[in-house]
Structures are given as structure tokens and as C-alpha cells.
CSV table of C-alpha atoms in Angstrom, one decimal:
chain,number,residue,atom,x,y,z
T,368,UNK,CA,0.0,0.0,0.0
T,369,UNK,CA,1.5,3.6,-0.9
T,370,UNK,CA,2.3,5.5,2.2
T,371,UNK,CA,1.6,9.2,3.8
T,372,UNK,CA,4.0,11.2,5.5
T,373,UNK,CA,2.2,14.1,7.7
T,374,UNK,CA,3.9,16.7,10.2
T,375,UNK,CA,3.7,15.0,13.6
T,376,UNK,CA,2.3,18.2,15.3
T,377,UNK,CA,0.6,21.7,14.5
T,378,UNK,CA,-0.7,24.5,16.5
T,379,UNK,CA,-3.2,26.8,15.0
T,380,UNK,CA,-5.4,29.7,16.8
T,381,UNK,CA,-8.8,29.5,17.8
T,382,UNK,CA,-11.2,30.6,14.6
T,383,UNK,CA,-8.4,30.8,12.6
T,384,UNK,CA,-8.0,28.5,9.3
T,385,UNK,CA,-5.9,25.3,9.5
T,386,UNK,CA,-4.3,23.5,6.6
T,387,UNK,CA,-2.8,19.6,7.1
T,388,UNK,CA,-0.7,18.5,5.0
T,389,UNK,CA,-0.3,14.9,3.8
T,390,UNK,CA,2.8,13.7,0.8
T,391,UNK,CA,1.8,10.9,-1.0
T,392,UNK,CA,4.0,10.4,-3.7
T,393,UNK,CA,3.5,7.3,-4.2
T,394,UNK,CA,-0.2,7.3,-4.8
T,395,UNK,CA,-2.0,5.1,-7.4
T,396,UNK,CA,-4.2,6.0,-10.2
T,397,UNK,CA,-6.9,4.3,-8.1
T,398,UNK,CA,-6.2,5.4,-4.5
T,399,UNK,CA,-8.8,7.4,-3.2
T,400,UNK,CA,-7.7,10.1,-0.3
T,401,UNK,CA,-9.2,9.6,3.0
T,402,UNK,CA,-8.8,12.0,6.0
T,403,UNK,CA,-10.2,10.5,9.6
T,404,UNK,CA,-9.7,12.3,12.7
T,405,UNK,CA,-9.2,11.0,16.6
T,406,UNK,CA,-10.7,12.8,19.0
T,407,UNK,CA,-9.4,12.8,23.2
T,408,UNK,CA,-10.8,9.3,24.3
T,409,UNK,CA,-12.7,8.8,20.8
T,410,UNK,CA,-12.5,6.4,18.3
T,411,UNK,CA,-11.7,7.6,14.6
T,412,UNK,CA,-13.8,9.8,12.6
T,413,UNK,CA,-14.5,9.8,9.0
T,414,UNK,CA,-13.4,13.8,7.8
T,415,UNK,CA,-13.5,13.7,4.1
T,416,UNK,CA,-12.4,11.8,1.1
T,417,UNK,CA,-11.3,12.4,-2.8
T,418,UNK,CA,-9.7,11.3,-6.0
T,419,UNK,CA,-9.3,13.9,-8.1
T,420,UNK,CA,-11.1,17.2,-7.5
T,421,UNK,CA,-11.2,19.4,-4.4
T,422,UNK,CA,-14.3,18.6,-2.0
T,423,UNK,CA,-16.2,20.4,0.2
T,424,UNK,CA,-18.1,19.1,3.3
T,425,UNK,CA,-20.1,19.9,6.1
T,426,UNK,CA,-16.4,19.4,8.2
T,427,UNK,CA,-14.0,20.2,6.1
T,428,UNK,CA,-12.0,20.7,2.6
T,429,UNK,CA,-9.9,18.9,0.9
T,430,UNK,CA,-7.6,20.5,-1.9
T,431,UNK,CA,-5.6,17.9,-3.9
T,432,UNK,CA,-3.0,18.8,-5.8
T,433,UNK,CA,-3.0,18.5,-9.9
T,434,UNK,CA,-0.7,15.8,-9.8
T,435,UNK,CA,-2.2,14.1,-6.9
T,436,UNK,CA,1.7,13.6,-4.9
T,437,UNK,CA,0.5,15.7,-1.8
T,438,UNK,CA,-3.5,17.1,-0.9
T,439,UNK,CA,-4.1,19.4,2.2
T,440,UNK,CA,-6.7,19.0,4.6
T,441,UNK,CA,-8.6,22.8,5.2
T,442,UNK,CA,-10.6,23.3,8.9
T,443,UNK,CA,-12.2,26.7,7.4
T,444,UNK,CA,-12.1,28.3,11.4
T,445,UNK,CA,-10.6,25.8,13.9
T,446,UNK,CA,-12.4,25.7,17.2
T,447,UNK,CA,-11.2,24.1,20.3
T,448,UNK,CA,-13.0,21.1,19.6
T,449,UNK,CA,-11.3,20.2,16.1
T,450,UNK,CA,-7.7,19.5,18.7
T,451,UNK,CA,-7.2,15.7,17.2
T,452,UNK,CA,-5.3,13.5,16.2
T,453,UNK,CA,-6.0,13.7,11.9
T,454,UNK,CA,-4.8,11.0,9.6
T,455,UNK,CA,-4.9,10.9,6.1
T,456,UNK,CA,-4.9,7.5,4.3
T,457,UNK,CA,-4.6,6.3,0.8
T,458,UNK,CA,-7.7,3.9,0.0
T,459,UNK,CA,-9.0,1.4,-3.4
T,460,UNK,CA,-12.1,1.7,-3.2
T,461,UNK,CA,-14.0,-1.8,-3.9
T,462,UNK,CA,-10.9,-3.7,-3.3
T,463,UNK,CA,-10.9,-4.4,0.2
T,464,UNK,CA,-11.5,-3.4,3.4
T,465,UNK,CA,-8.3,-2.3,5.2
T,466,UNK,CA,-7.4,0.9,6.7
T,467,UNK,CA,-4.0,1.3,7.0
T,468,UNK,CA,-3.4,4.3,9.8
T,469,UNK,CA,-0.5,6.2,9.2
T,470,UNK,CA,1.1,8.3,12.0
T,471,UNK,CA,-1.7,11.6,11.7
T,472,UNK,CA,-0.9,14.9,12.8
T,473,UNK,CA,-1.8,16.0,16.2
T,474,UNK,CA,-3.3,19.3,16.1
T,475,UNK,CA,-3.3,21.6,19.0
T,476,UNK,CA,-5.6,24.7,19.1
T,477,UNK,CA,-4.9,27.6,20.9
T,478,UNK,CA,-7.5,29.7,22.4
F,1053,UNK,CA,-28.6,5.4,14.2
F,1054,UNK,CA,-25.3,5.9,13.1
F,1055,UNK,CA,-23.7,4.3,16.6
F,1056,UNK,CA,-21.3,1.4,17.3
F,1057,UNK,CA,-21.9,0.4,20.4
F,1058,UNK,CA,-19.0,-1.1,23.0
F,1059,UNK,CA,-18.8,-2.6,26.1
F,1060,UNK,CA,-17.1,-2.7,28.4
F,1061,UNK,CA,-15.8,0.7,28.5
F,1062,UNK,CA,-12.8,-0.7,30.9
F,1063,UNK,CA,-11.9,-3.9,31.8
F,1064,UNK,CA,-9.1,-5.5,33.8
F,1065,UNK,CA,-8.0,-8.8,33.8
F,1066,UNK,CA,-5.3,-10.9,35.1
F,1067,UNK,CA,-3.0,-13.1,32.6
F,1068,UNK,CA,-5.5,-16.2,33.7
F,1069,UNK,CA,-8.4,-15.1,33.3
F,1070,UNK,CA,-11.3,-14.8,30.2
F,1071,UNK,CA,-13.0,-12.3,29.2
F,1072,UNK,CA,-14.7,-11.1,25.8
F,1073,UNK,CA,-15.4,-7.5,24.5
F,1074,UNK,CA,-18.3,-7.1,22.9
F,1075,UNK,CA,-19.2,-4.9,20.0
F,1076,UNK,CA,-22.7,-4.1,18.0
F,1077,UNK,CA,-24.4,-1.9,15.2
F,1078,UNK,CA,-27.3,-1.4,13.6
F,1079,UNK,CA,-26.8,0.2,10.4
F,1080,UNK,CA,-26.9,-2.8,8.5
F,1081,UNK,CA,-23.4,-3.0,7.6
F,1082,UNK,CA,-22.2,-6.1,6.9
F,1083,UNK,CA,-18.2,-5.6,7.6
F,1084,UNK,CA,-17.2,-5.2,11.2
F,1085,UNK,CA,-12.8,-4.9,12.2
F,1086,UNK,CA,-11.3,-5.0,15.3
F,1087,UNK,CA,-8.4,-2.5,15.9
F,1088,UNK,CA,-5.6,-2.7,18.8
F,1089,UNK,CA,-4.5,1.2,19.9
F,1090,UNK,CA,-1.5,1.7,21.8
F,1091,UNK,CA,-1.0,5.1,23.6
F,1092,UNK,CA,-0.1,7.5,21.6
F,1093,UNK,CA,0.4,4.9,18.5
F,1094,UNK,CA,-2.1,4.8,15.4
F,1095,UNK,CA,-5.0,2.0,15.5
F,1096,UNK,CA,-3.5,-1.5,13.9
F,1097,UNK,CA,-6.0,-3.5,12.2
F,1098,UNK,CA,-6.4,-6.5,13.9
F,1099,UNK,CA,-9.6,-8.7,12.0
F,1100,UNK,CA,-12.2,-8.0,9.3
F,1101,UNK,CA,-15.2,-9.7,8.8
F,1102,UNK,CA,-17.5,-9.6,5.6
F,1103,UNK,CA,-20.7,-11.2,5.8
F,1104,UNK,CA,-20.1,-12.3,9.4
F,1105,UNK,CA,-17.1,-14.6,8.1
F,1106,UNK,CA,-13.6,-14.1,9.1
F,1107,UNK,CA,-12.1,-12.5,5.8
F,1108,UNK,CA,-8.8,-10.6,6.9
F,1109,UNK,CA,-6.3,-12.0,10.1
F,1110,UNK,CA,-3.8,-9.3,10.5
F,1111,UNK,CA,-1.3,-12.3,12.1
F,1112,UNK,CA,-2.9,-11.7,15.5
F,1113,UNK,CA,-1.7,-14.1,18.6
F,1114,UNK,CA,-4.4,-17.0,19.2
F,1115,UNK,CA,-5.0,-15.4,22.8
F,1116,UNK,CA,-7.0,-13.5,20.9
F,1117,UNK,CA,-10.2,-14.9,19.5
F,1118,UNK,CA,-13.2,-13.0,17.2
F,1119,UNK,CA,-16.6,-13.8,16.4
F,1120,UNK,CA,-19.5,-12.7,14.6
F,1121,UNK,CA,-22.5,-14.4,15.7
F,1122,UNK,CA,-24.7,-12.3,13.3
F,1123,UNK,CA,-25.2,-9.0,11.2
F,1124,UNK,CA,-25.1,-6.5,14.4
F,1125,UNK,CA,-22.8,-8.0,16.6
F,1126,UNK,CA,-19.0,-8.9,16.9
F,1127,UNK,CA,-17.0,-10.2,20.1
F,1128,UNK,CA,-13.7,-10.3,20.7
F,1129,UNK,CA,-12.5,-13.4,23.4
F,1130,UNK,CA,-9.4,-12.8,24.9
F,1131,UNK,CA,-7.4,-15.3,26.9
F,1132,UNK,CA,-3.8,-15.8,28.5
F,1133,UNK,CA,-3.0,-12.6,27.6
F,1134,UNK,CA,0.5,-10.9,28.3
F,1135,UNK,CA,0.7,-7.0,29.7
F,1136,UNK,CA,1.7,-6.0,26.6
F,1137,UNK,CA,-1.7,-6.5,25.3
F,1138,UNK,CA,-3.0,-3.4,27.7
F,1139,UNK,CA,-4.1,-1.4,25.0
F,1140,UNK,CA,-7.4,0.6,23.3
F,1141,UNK,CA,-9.8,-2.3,21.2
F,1142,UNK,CA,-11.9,-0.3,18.7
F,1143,UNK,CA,-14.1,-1.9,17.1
F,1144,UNK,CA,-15.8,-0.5,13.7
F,1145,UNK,CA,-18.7,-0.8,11.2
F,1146,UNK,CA,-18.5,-0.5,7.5
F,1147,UNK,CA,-20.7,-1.7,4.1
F,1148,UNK,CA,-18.6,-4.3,2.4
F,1149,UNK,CA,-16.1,-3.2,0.1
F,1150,UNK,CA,-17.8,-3.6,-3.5
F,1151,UNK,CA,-21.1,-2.1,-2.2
F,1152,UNK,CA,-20.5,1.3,-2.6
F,1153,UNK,CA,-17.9,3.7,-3.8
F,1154,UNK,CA,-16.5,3.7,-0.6
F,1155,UNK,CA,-17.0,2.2,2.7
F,1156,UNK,CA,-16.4,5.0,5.5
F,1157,UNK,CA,-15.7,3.1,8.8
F,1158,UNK,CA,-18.1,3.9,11.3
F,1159,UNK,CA,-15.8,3.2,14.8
F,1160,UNK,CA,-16.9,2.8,18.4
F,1161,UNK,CA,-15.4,4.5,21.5
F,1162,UNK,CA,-13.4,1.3,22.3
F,1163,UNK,CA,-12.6,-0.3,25.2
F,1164,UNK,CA,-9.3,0.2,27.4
F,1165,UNK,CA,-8.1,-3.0,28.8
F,1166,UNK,CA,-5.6,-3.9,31.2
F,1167,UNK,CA,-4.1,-6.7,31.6
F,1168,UNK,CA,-2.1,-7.2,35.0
């Protein structure tokens, strides 16, 4: 399975934007991008996915970039409850079922 | 309902005893995982069933025993195990890969066991 590499850590201000960063450079024509998130004494959470395009949802963006190596996860105005542990993983879809968890980003929000 | 239900929320256990960790969900899907979280470490896919059959073994020790008795529900029996085991179980809900563009994984709040 192609790997991600994210930052280990980031600090962003309360109500301010936050972008996450995830290389993939090894990505597949097939490999969807997923994004899941761990809250404090959670189980994962299901951000946002994408192939191609940029998406939108009620949570978050994502903004790939146009040759799909590296895509950035957007919180549009962080709040103190977005501070999680946020993964990005490389998925095919109707293959099988595994979710491979990288090492995620733990984000840390400032008030 | 978009839930996946676990319980216990804690257990301990000594390295004699047996226990099981139970799991359920009813949004009708039909592939349920077990995941092993270490502090501060990434979940580690542990089993996958599709259709309530064991489909994916991620080389886990035989101390450590799933079943799916039906569509909703998926233990996890745990026996002889070593300290090392002390650790987050998640457990998670998904449709079956081939049944929809994608299958988001539903997860529960896991349970935190220690074993002394």
C-alpha cells in the first residue's frame, strides 16, 4: 500500500483556518484520499475523502494537488474542539476493506 | 442510528483469566474490524469480517479470538494474555467493500483494557 508522510504536530489559533498537510508520492491512479480524525478518548472519525477534485463538506476541505503527490486538509475556522489526532490515508475503493493508519498529525488549538 | 456500540468501557483482567469485549451496530453493515490502539500509536488492524465470516487475520496471537455471531454483533474473546496486550480495542462498522464507492468506517469509542 503507498504511504503518507504528515507533520507530527501543529498549533493553529482558535477561529483561525488550518491546513494539514499529507505527501503521497506514491499514490496510485486508483487510490482514493481519505482523512479520519481521533478525538481525546474517541475512536476515529470519518473527515473527508477524494480522487481527483477538491471537496467540500459539512467538516472540512480537501484540496488535492493537480498531480495528486500531496493534498491538504482545510478546517475553514478551527475551534477548540477540532484538537485531534488527523490521519490521512490512501484507500481502493471496492478492493478491500483495510485501513491502514499512518502516523496523523496531532493538532493543537490555541485559544 | 449511526452508533457502534462497546462494552465494556474498561476492563481488567489478570493473565488467567477470560474475558470477551463485545461490540454491535445497527446500520446494517455487513463488515465489522477490530483494531488494537497503543497510547499515543495509530489504530493496527487486527480482523475483518464480511458477511459475518472471518475475511482478513492481520497475524494476530491465538489469545485473541473474534466472532461474529450475526449482522449486528462482533466479540472479541481474549485469553492468556500478556501485559503487553493493555491497549485501546476499537471496534468499527463499515458496508462491504464492492457495495459502494466507498466504505467510511463507522468506529466505536473502544474499550481500554488492562491486563495485570
Amino acid at each position: 500500500d503507498a504511504k503518507t508522510t504528515q507533520p507530527n504536530s501543529m498549533e493553529s489559533n482558535e477561529e483561525e483556518p488550518v491546513h494539514l498537510p499529507c505527501n503521497h508520492s506514491t499514490i496510485s491512479g486508483t487510490d482514493y484520499i481519505h482523512w479520519y480524525r481521533q478525538l481525546p478518548s474517541q475512536g476515529p472519525e470519518y473527515v473527508i475523502h477524494g480522487l481527483t477534485s477538491n471537496v467540500n463538506n459539512r467538516m472540512a476541505s480537501l484540496a488535492i494537488a493537480e498531480d495528486r503527490k500531496s493534498s491538504t486538509l482545510i478546517l475553514h475556522r478551527a475551534t477548540l474542539r477540532d484538537a485531534a489526532v488527523y490521519y490521512c490515508i490512501l484507500r481502493v475503493p471496492l478492493r478491500d476493506d483495510k485501513i491502514i493508519f499512518g502516523k496523523g498529525t496531532r493538532l493543537h488549538i490555541l485559544p | 442510528d449511526t452508533e457502534v456500540t462497546q462494552t465494556p468501557k474498561h476492563l481488567v483482567m489478570g493473565m488467567t483469566n477470560k474475558k470477551s469485549l463485545k461490540c454491535e451496530q445497527h446500520m446494517g453493515h455487513r463488515a465489522m474490524y477490530w483494531y488494537k490502539q497503543k497510547a499515543k500509536k495509530p489504530p493496527e488492524l487486527m480482523f475483518v469480517y464480511s458477511y459475518e465470516k472471518l475475511s482478513i487475520n492481520e497475524s494476530v496471537p491465538s489469545r485473541f479470538s473474534p466472532e461474529c455471531p450475526n449482522s449486528s454483533l462482533l466479540n472479541l474473546h481474549l485469553h492468556a494474555l500478556q501485559p503487553e496486550d493493555s491497549a485501546l480495542y476499537l471496534c468499527a462498522s463499515s458496508q462491504v467493500s464492492g457495495t459502494s464507492a466507498y466504505n467510511e468506517q463507522f468506529f466505536g469509542p473502544g474499550t481500554r483494557l488492562t491486563v495485570l
